[in-house]
Amino acid sequence: MDRLDNTIRPYAWGSTTAIPRLLGTEPTGEPQAEMWMGAHPGAPSRTGRGTLVEVIDADPEKELGPDSVARFGPRLPFLLKLLAAGGPLSLQVHPDLTQAKEGYADEERRGVPVTAPHRNYKDANHKPELVCALTEFDGLCGFRDPLRAAELLDGLGVDTLKPYVDLLHAHPEEAALREVLTAILTADREEMARTVTEAAAACDRLGGAYAPYADIAHHYPGDPGVIAAMLLNHVRLQPGEALFLGAGVPHAYLDGLGVEIMANSDNVLRCGLTPKHVDVPELLRIVRFEAGDPGVLRPEAGPDGEEVYETPIDEFRLSRYVLSAGGTIRDLTLTTPQILLCTAGSVRAGEHELSPGASVFVPAGEKAEVSGTGTLFRATVVVRRP
């Protein structure tokens, strides 16, 4: 197995302390938002044999296993991250596989450069994702019931929000959510900025259920995404709890440290809370206007102490092991590729001693014995046999 040397991305919303605290390093004063583990071309992990992209390209079947190559092609189909939010990420959705393929092909046909700021589809893949909290972790996930959203907006006492409140009461669920989100994102920017400023002051004054939106407004003053965010469920995960985010589900992470895994894609359509491009017509085509519970996941006990976060996705499978002193050596060998990440304590994986934040890549079929005292996350793929 290969010890990984991973890139930390300094996105502006990142925490300045969470990842250094986990790694046991001194903060630099700069945001440290994400640590990437995998073979994404934007920041591939490095090994003693070269980057993980180079290692896999040299012999895909040996590194990934024939089953994974047959199912997903000669690439690692997932990206694993440590994610440390010190402020809200952009409010966003991801396309399903068909939408991604169609959108990518259309922009290629029209000659839109992949690096263009108005490009929506950087690749032809979908981007389902799962985030598991390592600390208390706040986020927004999926639409509230329209009547509950109307109650929240009405409670602000802002006159310019009354038309949205009326729309949420007047239509069936899907139509109500669609019309209100469309109205928010297409409103006159100056008028919306005034509405957001007034709403933010009310959120500050009221606190309680409004506190998360006051904080969002402090980070993004005047942004229409502040009002759009109030249409969504606010979720606070406890350590070990997780959220699965499928195609078309609007979401944003607000604060906290977690382990995130996703299909290896960059496809994001933004709704707000960002200075970046917002393509409203394409966004409205992708969003699923369905209200519901965000569905907090807790790990399900598997054999040999494995705790699995079950999702309907084959490109990734995330699980964890909580290892105790004096425990037996566990054999984690699989016929699929793995990344093992230590998040607490001290874990021995093969010949590697892993402290928090350290990780290894295990090629398909390679012996993977672990022991120690701590928490170990395992990322791999699912290959379903006919």
mmCIF file of C-alpha atoms in Angstrom:
data_model
loop_
_atom_site.group_PDB
_atom_site.id
_atom_site.type_symbol
_atom_site.label_atom_id
_atom_site.label_comp_id
_atom_site.label_asym_id
_atom_site.label_seq_id
_atom_site.Cartn_x
_atom_site.Cartn_y
_atom_site.Cartn_z
ATOM 1 C CA MET A 1 0.000 0.000 0.000
ATOM 2 C CA ASP A 2 1.074 3.589 -0.640
ATOM 3 C CA ARG A 3 1.177 6.381 1.927
ATOM 4 C CA LEU A 4 -0.513 9.458 0.478
ATOM 5 C CA ASP A 5 0.781 12.994 0.454
ATOM 6 C CA ASN A 6 -2.319 15.133 -0.043
ATOM 7 C CA THR A 7 -3.030 18.684 -1.183
ATOM 8 C CA ILE A 8 -4.907 21.111 1.064
ATOM 9 C CA ARG A 9 -7.098 23.580 -0.837
ATOM 10 C CA PRO A 10 -7.241 27.155 0.561
ATOM 11 C CA TYR A 11 -10.806 28.110 -0.419
ATOM 12 C CA ALA A 12 -12.034 31.314 1.234
ATOM 13 C CA TRP A 13 -14.822 29.586 3.195
ATOM 14 C CA GLY A 14 -12.397 27.190 4.878
ATOM 15 C CA SER A 15 -11.620 27.086 8.575
ATOM 16 C CA THR A 16 -8.190 28.382 9.571
ATOM 17 C CA THR A 17 -7.896 25.938 12.486
ATOM 18 C CA ALA A 18 -9.904 22.704 12.021
ATOM 19 C CA ILE A 19 -7.574 20.789 9.677
ATOM 20 C CA PRO A 20 -4.383 21.951 11.453
ATOM 21 C CA ARG A 21 -5.918 20.865 14.767
ATOM 22 C CA LEU A 22 -6.653 17.392 13.368
ATOM 23 C CA LEU A 23 -3.183 17.079 11.807
ATOM 24 C CA GLY A 24 -1.425 18.444 14.872
ATOM 25 C CA THR A 25 0.194 21.272 12.901
ATOM 26 C CA GLU A 26 0.377 25.015 13.453
ATOM 27 C CA PRO A 27 -2.272 27.115 11.671
ATOM 28 C CA THR A 28 -0.878 29.330 8.948
ATOM 29 C CA GLY A 29 -3.547 31.998 9.338
ATOM 30 C CA GLU A 30 -4.881 31.122 5.887
ATOM 31 C CA PRO A 31 -8.087 29.116 5.326
ATOM 32 C CA GLN A 32 -7.573 25.372 4.925
ATOM 33 C CA ALA A 33 -10.841 24.184 3.420
ATOM 34 C CA GLU A 34 -10.332 20.710 1.935
ATOM 35 C CA MET A 35 -7.707 17.996 1.884
ATOM 36 C CA TRP A 36 -8.082 15.848 -1.237
ATOM 37 C CA MET A 37 -7.309 12.124 -1.260
ATOM 38 C CA GLY A 38 -7.546 10.396 -4.604
ATOM 39 C CA ALA A 39 -6.740 10.684 -8.287
ATOM 40 C CA HIS A 40 -8.577 13.853 -9.262
ATOM 41 C CA PRO A 41 -6.449 15.572 -11.935
ATOM 42 C CA GLY A 42 -6.914 18.929 -10.186
ATOM 43 C CA ALA A 43 -4.929 17.825 -7.115
ATOM 44 C CA PRO A 44 -3.968 14.137 -7.199
ATOM 45 C CA SER A 45 -2.465 12.534 -4.119
ATOM 46 C CA ARG A 46 1.261 11.864 -4.334
ATOM 47 C CA THR A 47 2.938 8.539 -3.541
ATOM 48 C CA GLY A 48 6.480 7.173 -3.636
ATOM 49 C CA ARG A 49 5.650 5.878 -7.128
ATOM 50 C CA GLY A 50 4.407 9.199 -8.519
ATOM 51 C CA THR A 51 0.990 10.834 -8.376
ATOM 52 C CA LEU A 52 -1.951 8.494 -7.877
ATOM 53 C CA VAL A 53 -3.088 9.389 -11.398
ATOM 54 C CA GLU A 54 0.268 8.213 -12.778
ATOM 55 C CA VAL A 55 0.227 5.059 -10.645
ATOM 56 C CA ILE A 56 -3.241 4.063 -11.860
ATOM 57 C CA ASP A 57 -2.590 5.008 -15.497
ATOM 58 C CA ALA A 58 0.493 2.754 -15.530
ATOM 59 C CA ASP A 59 -1.562 -0.377 -14.748
ATOM 60 C CA PRO A 60 -5.291 0.221 -14.115
ATOM 61 C CA GLU A 61 -6.244 -3.444 -13.686
ATOM 62 C CA LYS A 62 -3.490 -4.085 -11.151
ATOM 63 C CA GLU A 63 -4.274 -0.985 -9.075
ATOM 64 C CA LEU A 64 -8.072 -0.916 -9.361
ATOM 65 C CA GLY A 65 -8.897 -4.569 -10.040
ATOM 66 C CA PRO A 66 -10.598 -5.956 -13.149
ATOM 67 C CA ASP A 67 -14.102 -5.668 -11.663
ATOM 68 C CA SER A 68 -13.741 -1.953 -10.924
ATOM 69 C CA VAL A 69 -12.197 -1.242 -14.341
ATOM 70 C CA ALA A 70 -15.003 -3.142 -16.082
ATOM 71 C CA ARG A 71 -17.654 -1.211 -14.138
ATOM 72 C CA PHE A 72 -16.175 2.308 -13.953
ATOM 73 C CA GLY A 73 -13.329 2.410 -16.457
ATOM 74 C CA PRO A 74 -9.574 2.814 -15.834
ATOM 75 C CA ARG A 75 -9.894 5.521 -13.175
ATOM 76 C CA LEU A 76 -10.564 5.823 -9.466
ATOM 77 C CA PRO A 77 -14.279 6.687 -9.442
ATOM 78 C CA PHE A 78 -14.366 8.521 -6.099
ATOM 79 C CA LEU A 79 -12.670 11.436 -4.366
ATOM 80 C CA LEU A 80 -12.240 11.420 -0.579
ATOM 81 C CA LYS A 81 -11.806 14.666 1.357
ATOM 82 C CA LEU A 82 -11.418 16.208 4.745
ATOM 83 C CA LEU A 83 -13.748 19.223 4.596
ATOM 84 C CA ALA A 84 -13.447 22.077 7.101
ATOM 85 C CA ALA A 85 -16.087 24.781 6.729
ATOM 86 C CA GLY A 86 -15.439 28.005 8.623
ATOM 87 C CA GLY A 87 -18.264 29.736 6.764
ATOM 88 C CA PRO A 88 -21.041 28.841 4.319
ATOM 89 C CA LEU A 89 -20.224 27.151 1.014
ATOM 90 C CA SER A 90 -22.220 28.131 -2.051
ATOM 91 C CA LEU A 91 -25.829 26.971 -2.219
ATOM 92 C CA GLN A 92 -25.701 24.347 -4.974
ATOM 93 C CA VAL A 93 -27.063 21.273 -6.732
ATOM 94 C CA HIS A 94 -25.483 18.510 -8.814
ATOM 95 C CA PRO A 95 -26.862 16.906 -11.997
ATOM 96 C CA ASP A 96 -27.709 13.242 -12.435
ATOM 97 C CA LEU A 97 -25.643 11.143 -14.849
ATOM 98 C CA THR A 98 -27.899 11.709 -17.875
ATOM 99 C CA GLN A 99 -28.069 15.469 -17.264
ATOM 100 C CA ALA A 100 -24.287 15.651 -16.843
ATOM 101 C CA LYS A 101 -23.641 13.788 -20.087
ATOM 102 C CA GLU A 102 -26.118 15.934 -22.012
ATOM 103 C CA GLY A 103 -24.899 19.200 -20.483
ATOM 104 C CA TYR A 104 -21.241 18.382 -21.079
ATOM 105 C CA ALA A 105 -21.885 17.359 -24.703
ATOM 106 C CA ASP A 106 -23.896 20.540 -25.331
ATOM 107 C CA GLU A 107 -21.193 22.853 -23.958
ATOM 108 C CA GLU A 108 -18.537 20.952 -25.909
ATOM 109 C CA ARG A 109 -20.590 21.366 -29.100
ATOM 110 C CA ARG A 110 -20.935 25.101 -28.434
ATOM 111 C CA GLY A 111 -17.208 25.440 -27.844
ATOM 112 C CA VAL A 112 -17.475 26.731 -24.263
ATOM 113 C CA PRO A 113 -13.956 26.435 -22.780
ATOM 114 C CA VAL A 114 -13.777 24.070 -19.784
ATOM 115 C CA THR A 115 -12.036 26.852 -17.853
ATOM 116 C CA ALA A 116 -14.694 29.484 -18.687
ATOM 117 C CA PRO A 117 -16.309 30.944 -15.534
ATOM 118 C CA HIS A 118 -19.777 30.493 -17.055
ATOM 119 C CA ARG A 119 -19.203 26.803 -17.889
ATOM 120 C CA ASN A 120 -21.623 24.525 -15.953
ATOM 121 C CA TYR A 121 -20.348 21.049 -16.857
ATOM 122 C CA LYS A 122 -16.633 20.380 -16.434
ATOM 123 C CA ASP A 123 -17.076 16.650 -17.150
ATOM 124 C CA ALA A 124 -19.728 14.104 -18.135
ATOM 125 C CA ASN A 125 -20.148 12.564 -14.681
ATOM 126 C CA HIS A 126 -22.646 12.962 -11.872
ATOM 127 C CA LYS A 127 -21.573 14.076 -8.401
ATOM 128 C CA PRO A 128 -23.503 12.383 -5.606
ATOM 129 C CA GLU A 129 -21.780 12.917 -2.262
ATOM 130 C CA LEU A 130 -21.791 11.897 1.386
ATOM 131 C CA VAL A 131 -20.484 13.944 4.304
ATOM 132 C CA CYS A 132 -19.819 12.391 7.726
ATOM 133 C CA ALA A 133 -19.339 14.731 10.687
ATOM 134 C CA LEU A 134 -16.167 14.594 12.780
ATOM 135 C CA THR A 135 -17.341 17.563 14.878
ATOM 136 C CA GLU A 136 -20.757 19.186 15.169
ATOM 137 C CA PHE A 137 -21.518 20.015 11.552
ATOM 138 C CA ASP A 138 -24.156 22.448 10.279
ATOM 139 C CA GLY A 139 -25.645 22.333 6.815
ATOM 140 C CA LEU A 140 -28.680 22.915 4.627
ATOM 141 C CA CYS A 141 -30.166 19.953 2.794
ATOM 142 C CA GLY A 142 -33.306 19.694 0.667
ATOM 143 C CA PHE A 143 -36.494 21.750 0.704
ATOM 144 C CA ARG A 144 -38.626 22.346 3.765
ATOM 145 C CA ASP A 145 -42.340 21.754 3.548
ATOM 146 C CA PRO A 146 -43.621 24.908 1.748
ATOM 147 C CA LEU A 147 -45.931 25.800 4.628
ATOM 148 C CA ARG A 148 -43.050 25.634 7.115
ATOM 149 C CA ALA A 149 -40.926 27.757 4.797
ATOM 150 C CA ALA A 150 -43.790 30.259 4.544
ATOM 151 C CA GLU A 151 -44.047 30.395 8.339
ATOM 152 C CA LEU A 152 -40.314 31.050 8.665
ATOM 153 C CA LEU A 153 -40.354 33.851 6.067
ATOM 154 C CA ASP A 154 -43.538 35.389 7.463
ATOM 155 C CA GLY A 155 -42.043 35.479 10.951
ATOM 156 C CA LEU A 156 -39.427 37.984 9.785
ATOM 157 C CA GLY A 157 -42.056 40.690 9.333
ATOM 158 C CA VAL A 158 -40.494 41.893 6.080
ATOM 159 C CA ASP A 159 -43.157 43.299 3.741
ATOM 160 C CA THR A 160 -41.263 42.512 0.529
ATOM 161 C CA LEU A 161 -41.269 38.810 1.467
ATOM 162 C CA LYS A 162 -45.080 38.655 1.623
ATOM 163 C CA PRO A 163 -45.485 37.691 -2.078
ATOM 164 C CA TYR A 164 -43.235 34.661 -1.492
ATOM 165 C CA VAL A 165 -45.235 33.702 1.579
ATOM 166 C CA ASP A 166 -48.448 33.900 -0.454
ATOM 167 C CA LEU A 167 -46.973 31.782 -3.265
ATOM 168 C CA LEU A 168 -45.904 29.088 -0.803
ATOM 169 C CA HIS A 169 -49.499 28.917 0.472
ATOM 170 C CA ALA A 170 -51.244 29.166 -2.891
ATOM 171 C CA HIS A 171 -49.826 26.313 -4.985
ATOM 172 C CA PRO A 172 -49.131 22.586 -4.822
ATOM 173 C CA GLU A 173 -45.742 21.757 -3.326
ATOM 174 C CA GLU A 174 -43.600 21.442 -6.461
ATOM 175 C CA ALA A 175 -45.102 24.494 -8.154
ATOM 176 C CA ALA A 176 -44.825 26.569 -4.970
ATOM 177 C CA LEU A 177 -41.149 25.823 -4.454
ATOM 178 C CA ARG A 178 -40.334 26.312 -8.137
ATOM 179 C CA GLU A 179 -42.129 29.656 -8.372
ATOM 180 C CA VAL A 180 -40.605 31.054 -5.190
ATOM 181 C CA LEU A 181 -37.035 30.001 -5.999
ATOM 182 C CA THR A 182 -37.436 31.390 -9.526
ATOM 183 C CA ALA A 183 -38.785 34.674 -8.154
ATOM 184 C CA ILE A 184 -35.911 34.994 -5.661
ATOM 185 C CA LEU A 185 -33.195 34.338 -8.239
ATOM 186 C CA THR A 186 -34.676 36.569 -10.956
ATOM 187 C CA ALA A 187 -35.668 39.532 -8.753
ATOM 188 C CA ASP A 188 -34.109 42.955 -9.282
ATOM 189 C CA ARG A 189 -30.702 42.738 -7.605
ATOM 190 C CA GLU A 190 -30.908 46.094 -5.829
ATOM 191 C CA GLU A 191 -34.403 45.455 -4.504
ATOM 192 C CA MET A 192 -33.407 41.949 -3.379
ATOM 193 C CA ALA A 193 -30.315 43.310 -1.624
ATOM 194 C CA ARG A 194 -32.534 45.653 0.394
ATOM 195 C CA THR A 195 -34.865 42.762 1.248
ATOM 196 C CA VAL A 196 -31.934 40.601 2.348
ATOM 197 C CA THR A 197 -30.551 43.411 4.516
ATOM 198 C CA GLU A 198 -33.908 43.843 6.254
ATOM 199 C CA ALA A 199 -34.353 40.073 6.633
ATOM 200 C CA ALA A 200 -30.834 39.715 8.057
ATOM 201 C CA ALA A 201 -31.527 42.345 10.709
ATOM 202 C CA ALA A 202 -34.696 40.467 11.687
ATOM 203 C CA CYS A 203 -32.792 37.166 11.859
ATOM 204 C CA ASP A 204 -30.218 38.809 14.151
ATOM 205 C CA ARG A 205 -32.961 40.140 16.399
ATOM 206 C CA LEU A 206 -35.014 36.942 16.549
ATOM 207 C CA GLY A 207 -32.209 34.365 16.940
ATOM 208 C CA GLY A 208 -33.226 30.732 17.549
ATOM 209 C CA ALA A 209 -34.258 29.081 14.287
ATOM 210 C CA TYR A 210 -33.206 32.262 12.461
ATOM 211 C CA ALA A 211 -29.621 32.285 13.799
ATOM 212 C CA PRO A 212 -28.100 30.183 10.957
ATOM 213 C CA TYR A 213 -29.521 32.587 8.357
ATOM 214 C CA ALA A 214 -28.204 35.625 10.234
ATOM 215 C CA ASP A 215 -24.746 34.074 10.044
ATOM 216 C CA ILE A 216 -25.151 33.314 6.330
ATOM 217 C CA ALA A 217 -26.189 36.928 5.708
ATOM 218 C CA HIS A 218 -23.100 38.198 7.546
ATOM 219 C CA HIS A 219 -20.916 36.221 5.152
ATOM 220 C CA TYR A 220 -22.950 37.118 2.022
ATOM 221 C CA PRO A 221 -24.652 40.496 2.606
ATOM 222 C CA GLY A 222 -27.345 41.249 0.079
ATOM 223 C CA ASP A 223 -27.064 37.847 -1.648
ATOM 224 C CA PRO A 224 -30.429 36.396 -2.820
ATOM 225 C CA GLY A 225 -29.135 33.017 -1.666
ATOM 226 C CA VAL A 226 -29.833 34.137 1.916
ATOM 227 C CA ILE A 227 -33.569 34.057 1.207
ATOM 228 C CA ALA A 228 -33.280 30.886 -0.916
ATOM 229 C CA ALA A 229 -31.501 29.218 2.017
ATOM 230 C CA MET A 230 -34.582 29.751 4.175
ATOM 231 C CA LEU A 231 -36.501 27.395 1.887
ATOM 232 C CA LEU A 232 -34.187 24.545 2.936
ATOM 233 C CA ASN A 233 -33.929 22.268 5.958
ATOM 234 C CA HIS A 234 -31.294 23.281 8.486
ATOM 235 C CA VAL A 235 -29.435 20.202 9.808
ATOM 236 C CA ARG A 236 -26.964 19.886 12.681
ATOM 237 C CA LEU A 237 -25.042 16.623 12.546
ATOM 238 C CA GLN A 238 -23.397 15.137 15.608
ATOM 239 C CA PRO A 239 -20.028 13.374 15.210
ATOM 240 C CA GLY A 240 -20.528 10.098 13.338
ATOM 241 C CA GLU A 241 -23.763 11.205 11.658
ATOM 242 C CA ALA A 242 -23.869 11.773 7.907
ATOM 243 C CA LEU A 243 -25.864 13.236 5.031
ATOM 244 C CA PHE A 244 -26.226 11.764 1.554
ATOM 245 C CA LEU A 245 -26.796 14.323 -1.199
ATOM 246 C CA GLY A 246 -28.211 12.936 -4.413
ATOM 247 C CA ALA A 247 -28.801 14.614 -7.763
ATOM 248 C CA GLY A 248 -30.939 17.742 -7.800
ATOM 249 C CA VAL A 249 -30.995 18.232 -4.018
ATOM 250 C CA PRO A 250 -30.117 21.834 -3.079
ATOM 251 C CA HIS A 251 -27.618 22.009 -0.235
ATOM 252 C CA ALA A 252 -24.839 23.979 1.441
ATOM 253 C CA TYR A 253 -22.400 23.222 4.225
ATOM 254 C CA LEU A 254 -22.205 25.954 6.864
ATOM 255 C CA ASP A 255 -19.739 25.044 9.591
ATOM 256 C CA GLY A 256 -17.778 22.083 10.912
ATOM 257 C CA LEU A 257 -15.239 19.382 10.071
ATOM 258 C CA GLY A 258 -16.177 16.214 8.237
ATOM 259 C CA VAL A 259 -15.092 13.397 5.946
ATOM 260 C CA GLU A 260 -16.627 13.833 2.494
ATOM 261 C CA ILE A 261 -16.723 11.348 -0.356
ATOM 262 C CA MET A 262 -18.118 11.900 -3.825
ATOM 263 C CA ALA A 263 -18.113 10.646 -7.366
ATOM 264 C CA ASN A 264 -15.050 12.050 -9.160
ATOM 265 C CA SER A 265 -16.690 15.096 -10.771
ATOM 266 C CA ASP A 266 -16.588 18.911 -10.719
ATOM 267 C CA ASN A 267 -20.174 19.498 -11.890
ATOM 268 C CA VAL A 268 -21.846 22.153 -9.719
ATOM 269 C CA LEU A 269 -24.785 24.453 -10.444
ATOM 270 C CA ARG A 270 -24.991 27.291 -7.934
ATOM 271 C CA CYS A 271 -28.107 28.918 -6.480
ATOM 272 C CA GLY A 272 -26.429 31.670 -4.466
ATOM 273 C CA LEU A 273 -24.035 32.508 -1.617
ATOM 274 C CA THR A 274 -21.285 32.938 -4.165
ATOM 275 C CA PRO A 275 -19.712 35.555 -6.439
ATOM 276 C CA LYS A 276 -19.478 32.851 -9.128
ATOM 277 C CA HIS A 277 -21.733 32.339 -12.140
ATOM 278 C CA VAL A 278 -25.379 31.397 -11.483
ATOM 279 C CA ASP A 279 -27.147 29.964 -14.550
ATOM 280 C CA VAL A 280 -30.757 30.288 -13.401
ATOM 281 C CA PRO A 281 -32.506 28.479 -16.313
ATOM 282 C CA GLU A 282 -30.129 25.498 -16.153
ATOM 283 C CA LEU A 283 -30.308 25.425 -12.364
ATOM 284 C CA LEU A 284 -34.114 25.306 -12.438
ATOM 285 C CA ARG A 285 -33.923 22.408 -14.907
ATOM 286 C CA ILE A 286 -31.715 20.398 -12.538
ATOM 287 C CA VAL A 287 -33.274 21.127 -9.131
ATOM 288 C CA ARG A 288 -35.690 18.554 -7.737
ATOM 289 C CA PHE A 289 -38.541 20.548 -6.213
ATOM 290 C CA GLU A 290 -39.475 18.006 -3.577
ATOM 291 C CA ALA A 291 -39.843 18.755 0.124
ATOM 292 C CA GLY A 292 -38.841 16.188 2.688
ATOM 293 C CA ASP A 293 -36.760 15.183 5.659
ATOM 294 C CA PRO A 294 -33.008 15.491 4.954
ATOM 295 C CA GLY A 295 -32.485 11.899 6.144
ATOM 296 C CA VAL A 296 -29.620 11.897 8.634
ATOM 297 C CA LEU A 297 -27.595 8.671 8.237
ATOM 298 C CA ARG A 298 -26.075 6.677 11.053
ATOM 299 C CA PRO A 299 -23.653 3.829 10.364
ATOM 300 C CA GLU A 300 -25.002 0.292 10.185
ATOM 301 C CA ALA A 301 -23.033 -2.449 11.911
ATOM 302 C CA GLY A 302 -21.337 -4.891 9.539
ATOM 303 C CA PRO A 303 -18.998 -7.838 10.054
ATOM 304 C CA ASP A 304 -15.688 -7.539 11.903
ATOM 305 C CA GLY A 305 -16.509 -4.164 13.438
ATOM 306 C CA GLU A 306 -17.102 -2.320 10.161
ATOM 307 C CA GLU A 307 -19.725 0.460 10.365
ATOM 308 C CA VAL A 308 -21.166 1.232 6.933
ATOM 309 C CA TYR A 309 -22.863 4.394 5.661
ATOM 310 C CA GLU A 310 -25.330 2.894 3.192
ATOM 311 C CA THR A 311 -26.123 4.851 0.014
ATOM 312 C CA PRO A 312 -27.632 3.924 -3.387
ATOM 313 C CA ILE A 313 -24.360 4.842 -5.159
ATOM 314 C CA ASP A 314 -21.813 2.370 -6.580
ATOM 315 C CA GLU A 315 -18.966 4.845 -7.258
ATOM 316 C CA PHE A 316 -18.210 5.019 -3.553
ATOM 317 C CA ARG A 317 -18.779 3.206 -0.279
ATOM 318 C CA LEU A 318 -17.757 4.803 3.024
ATOM 319 C CA SER A 319 -17.361 2.950 6.292
ATOM 320 C CA ARG A 320 -15.426 3.323 9.520
ATOM 321 C CA TYR A 321 -13.719 1.206 12.143
ATOM 322 C CA VAL A 322 -13.403 2.256 15.774
ATOM 323 C CA LEU A 323 -10.361 0.301 16.939
ATOM 324 C CA SER A 324 -9.630 -0.332 20.615
ATOM 325 C CA ALA A 325 -6.458 -1.137 22.520
ATOM 326 C CA GLY A 326 -5.605 -4.815 22.562
ATOM 327 C CA GLY A 327 -7.952 -5.488 19.668
ATOM 328 C CA THR A 328 -7.201 -8.138 17.099
ATOM 329 C CA ILE A 329 -5.617 -7.374 13.741
ATOM 330 C CA ARG A 330 -8.349 -6.806 11.168
ATOM 331 C CA ASP A 331 -7.906 -7.948 7.580
ATOM 332 C CA LEU A 332 -9.438 -5.310 5.279
ATOM 333 C CA THR A 333 -8.253 -6.876 2.005
ATOM 334 C CA LEU A 334 -10.662 -6.317 -0.914
ATOM 335 C CA THR A 335 -10.738 -6.985 -4.648
ATOM 336 C CA THR A 336 -11.482 -3.270 -5.156
ATOM 337 C CA PRO A 337 -9.249 -0.204 -4.551
ATOM 338 C CA GLN A 338 -9.312 1.438 -1.122
ATOM 339 C CA ILE A 339 -8.220 4.608 0.631
ATOM 340 C CA LEU A 340 -7.837 4.300 4.411
ATOM 341 C CA LEU A 341 -7.915 7.519 6.462
ATOM 342 C CA CYS A 342 -7.139 7.828 10.169
ATOM 343 C CA THR A 343 -9.133 10.562 11.962
ATOM 344 C CA ALA A 344 -8.321 9.802 15.615
ATOM 345 C CA GLY A 345 -5.746 7.918 17.663
ATOM 346 C CA SER A 346 -2.969 5.850 16.107
ATOM 347 C CA VAL A 347 -3.615 3.125 13.555
ATOM 348 C CA ARG A 348 -1.180 0.742 11.884
ATOM 349 C CA ALA A 349 -2.057 -0.109 8.283
ATOM 350 C CA GLY A 350 0.396 -2.618 6.852
ATOM 351 C CA GLU A 351 3.815 -1.104 7.511
ATOM 352 C CA HIS A 352 2.452 2.444 7.897
ATOM 353 C CA GLU A 353 1.738 4.165 11.209
ATOM 354 C CA LEU A 354 -1.185 6.529 10.692
ATOM 355 C CA SER A 355 -1.861 9.536 12.907
ATOM 356 C CA PRO A 356 -4.968 11.742 12.454
ATOM 357 C CA GLY A 357 -5.189 13.014 8.878
ATOM 358 C CA ALA A 358 -2.806 10.387 7.458
ATOM 359 C CA SER A 359 -4.012 8.090 4.677
ATOM 360 C CA VAL A 360 -2.940 5.225 2.415
ATOM 361 C CA PHE A 361 -4.006 3.873 -0.970
ATOM 362 C CA VAL A 362 -4.475 0.111 -1.058
ATOM 363 C CA PRO A 363 -4.453 -1.431 -4.559
ATOM 364 C CA ALA A 364 -7.109 -4.033 -5.326
ATOM 365 C CA GLY A 365 -6.261 -7.431 -3.854
ATOM 366 C CA GLU A 366 -3.327 -6.169 -1.781
ATOM 367 C CA LYS A 367 -3.139 -7.369 1.811
ATOM 368 C CA ALA A 368 -4.576 -4.725 4.140
ATOM 369 C CA GLU A 369 -4.185 -5.542 7.830
ATOM 370 C CA VAL A 370 -4.957 -2.816 10.393
ATOM 371 C CA SER A 371 -4.642 -2.553 14.150
ATOM 372 C CA GLY A 372 -4.234 0.063 16.872
ATOM 373 C CA THR A 373 -6.419 2.415 18.871
ATOM 374 C CA GLY A 374 -8.367 5.020 16.959
ATOM 375 C CA THR A 375 -10.831 5.700 14.153
ATOM 376 C CA LEU A 376 -10.216 4.608 10.565
ATOM 377 C CA PHE A 377 -12.414 5.483 7.586
ATOM 378 C CA ARG A 378 -12.420 3.185 4.565
ATOM 379 C CA ALA A 379 -13.381 4.404 1.080
ATOM 380 C CA THR A 380 -13.906 1.947 -1.767
ATOM 381 C CA VAL A 381 -16.368 1.144 -4.588
ATOM 382 C CA VAL A 382 -19.303 -1.212 -4.987
ATOM 383 C CA VAL A 383 -19.224 -3.761 -7.792
ATOM 384 C CA ARG A 384 -22.517 -5.581 -8.122
ATOM 385 C CA ARG A 385 -22.397 -8.947 -9.805
ATOM 386 C CA PRO A 386 -25.258 -10.061 -12.105
#
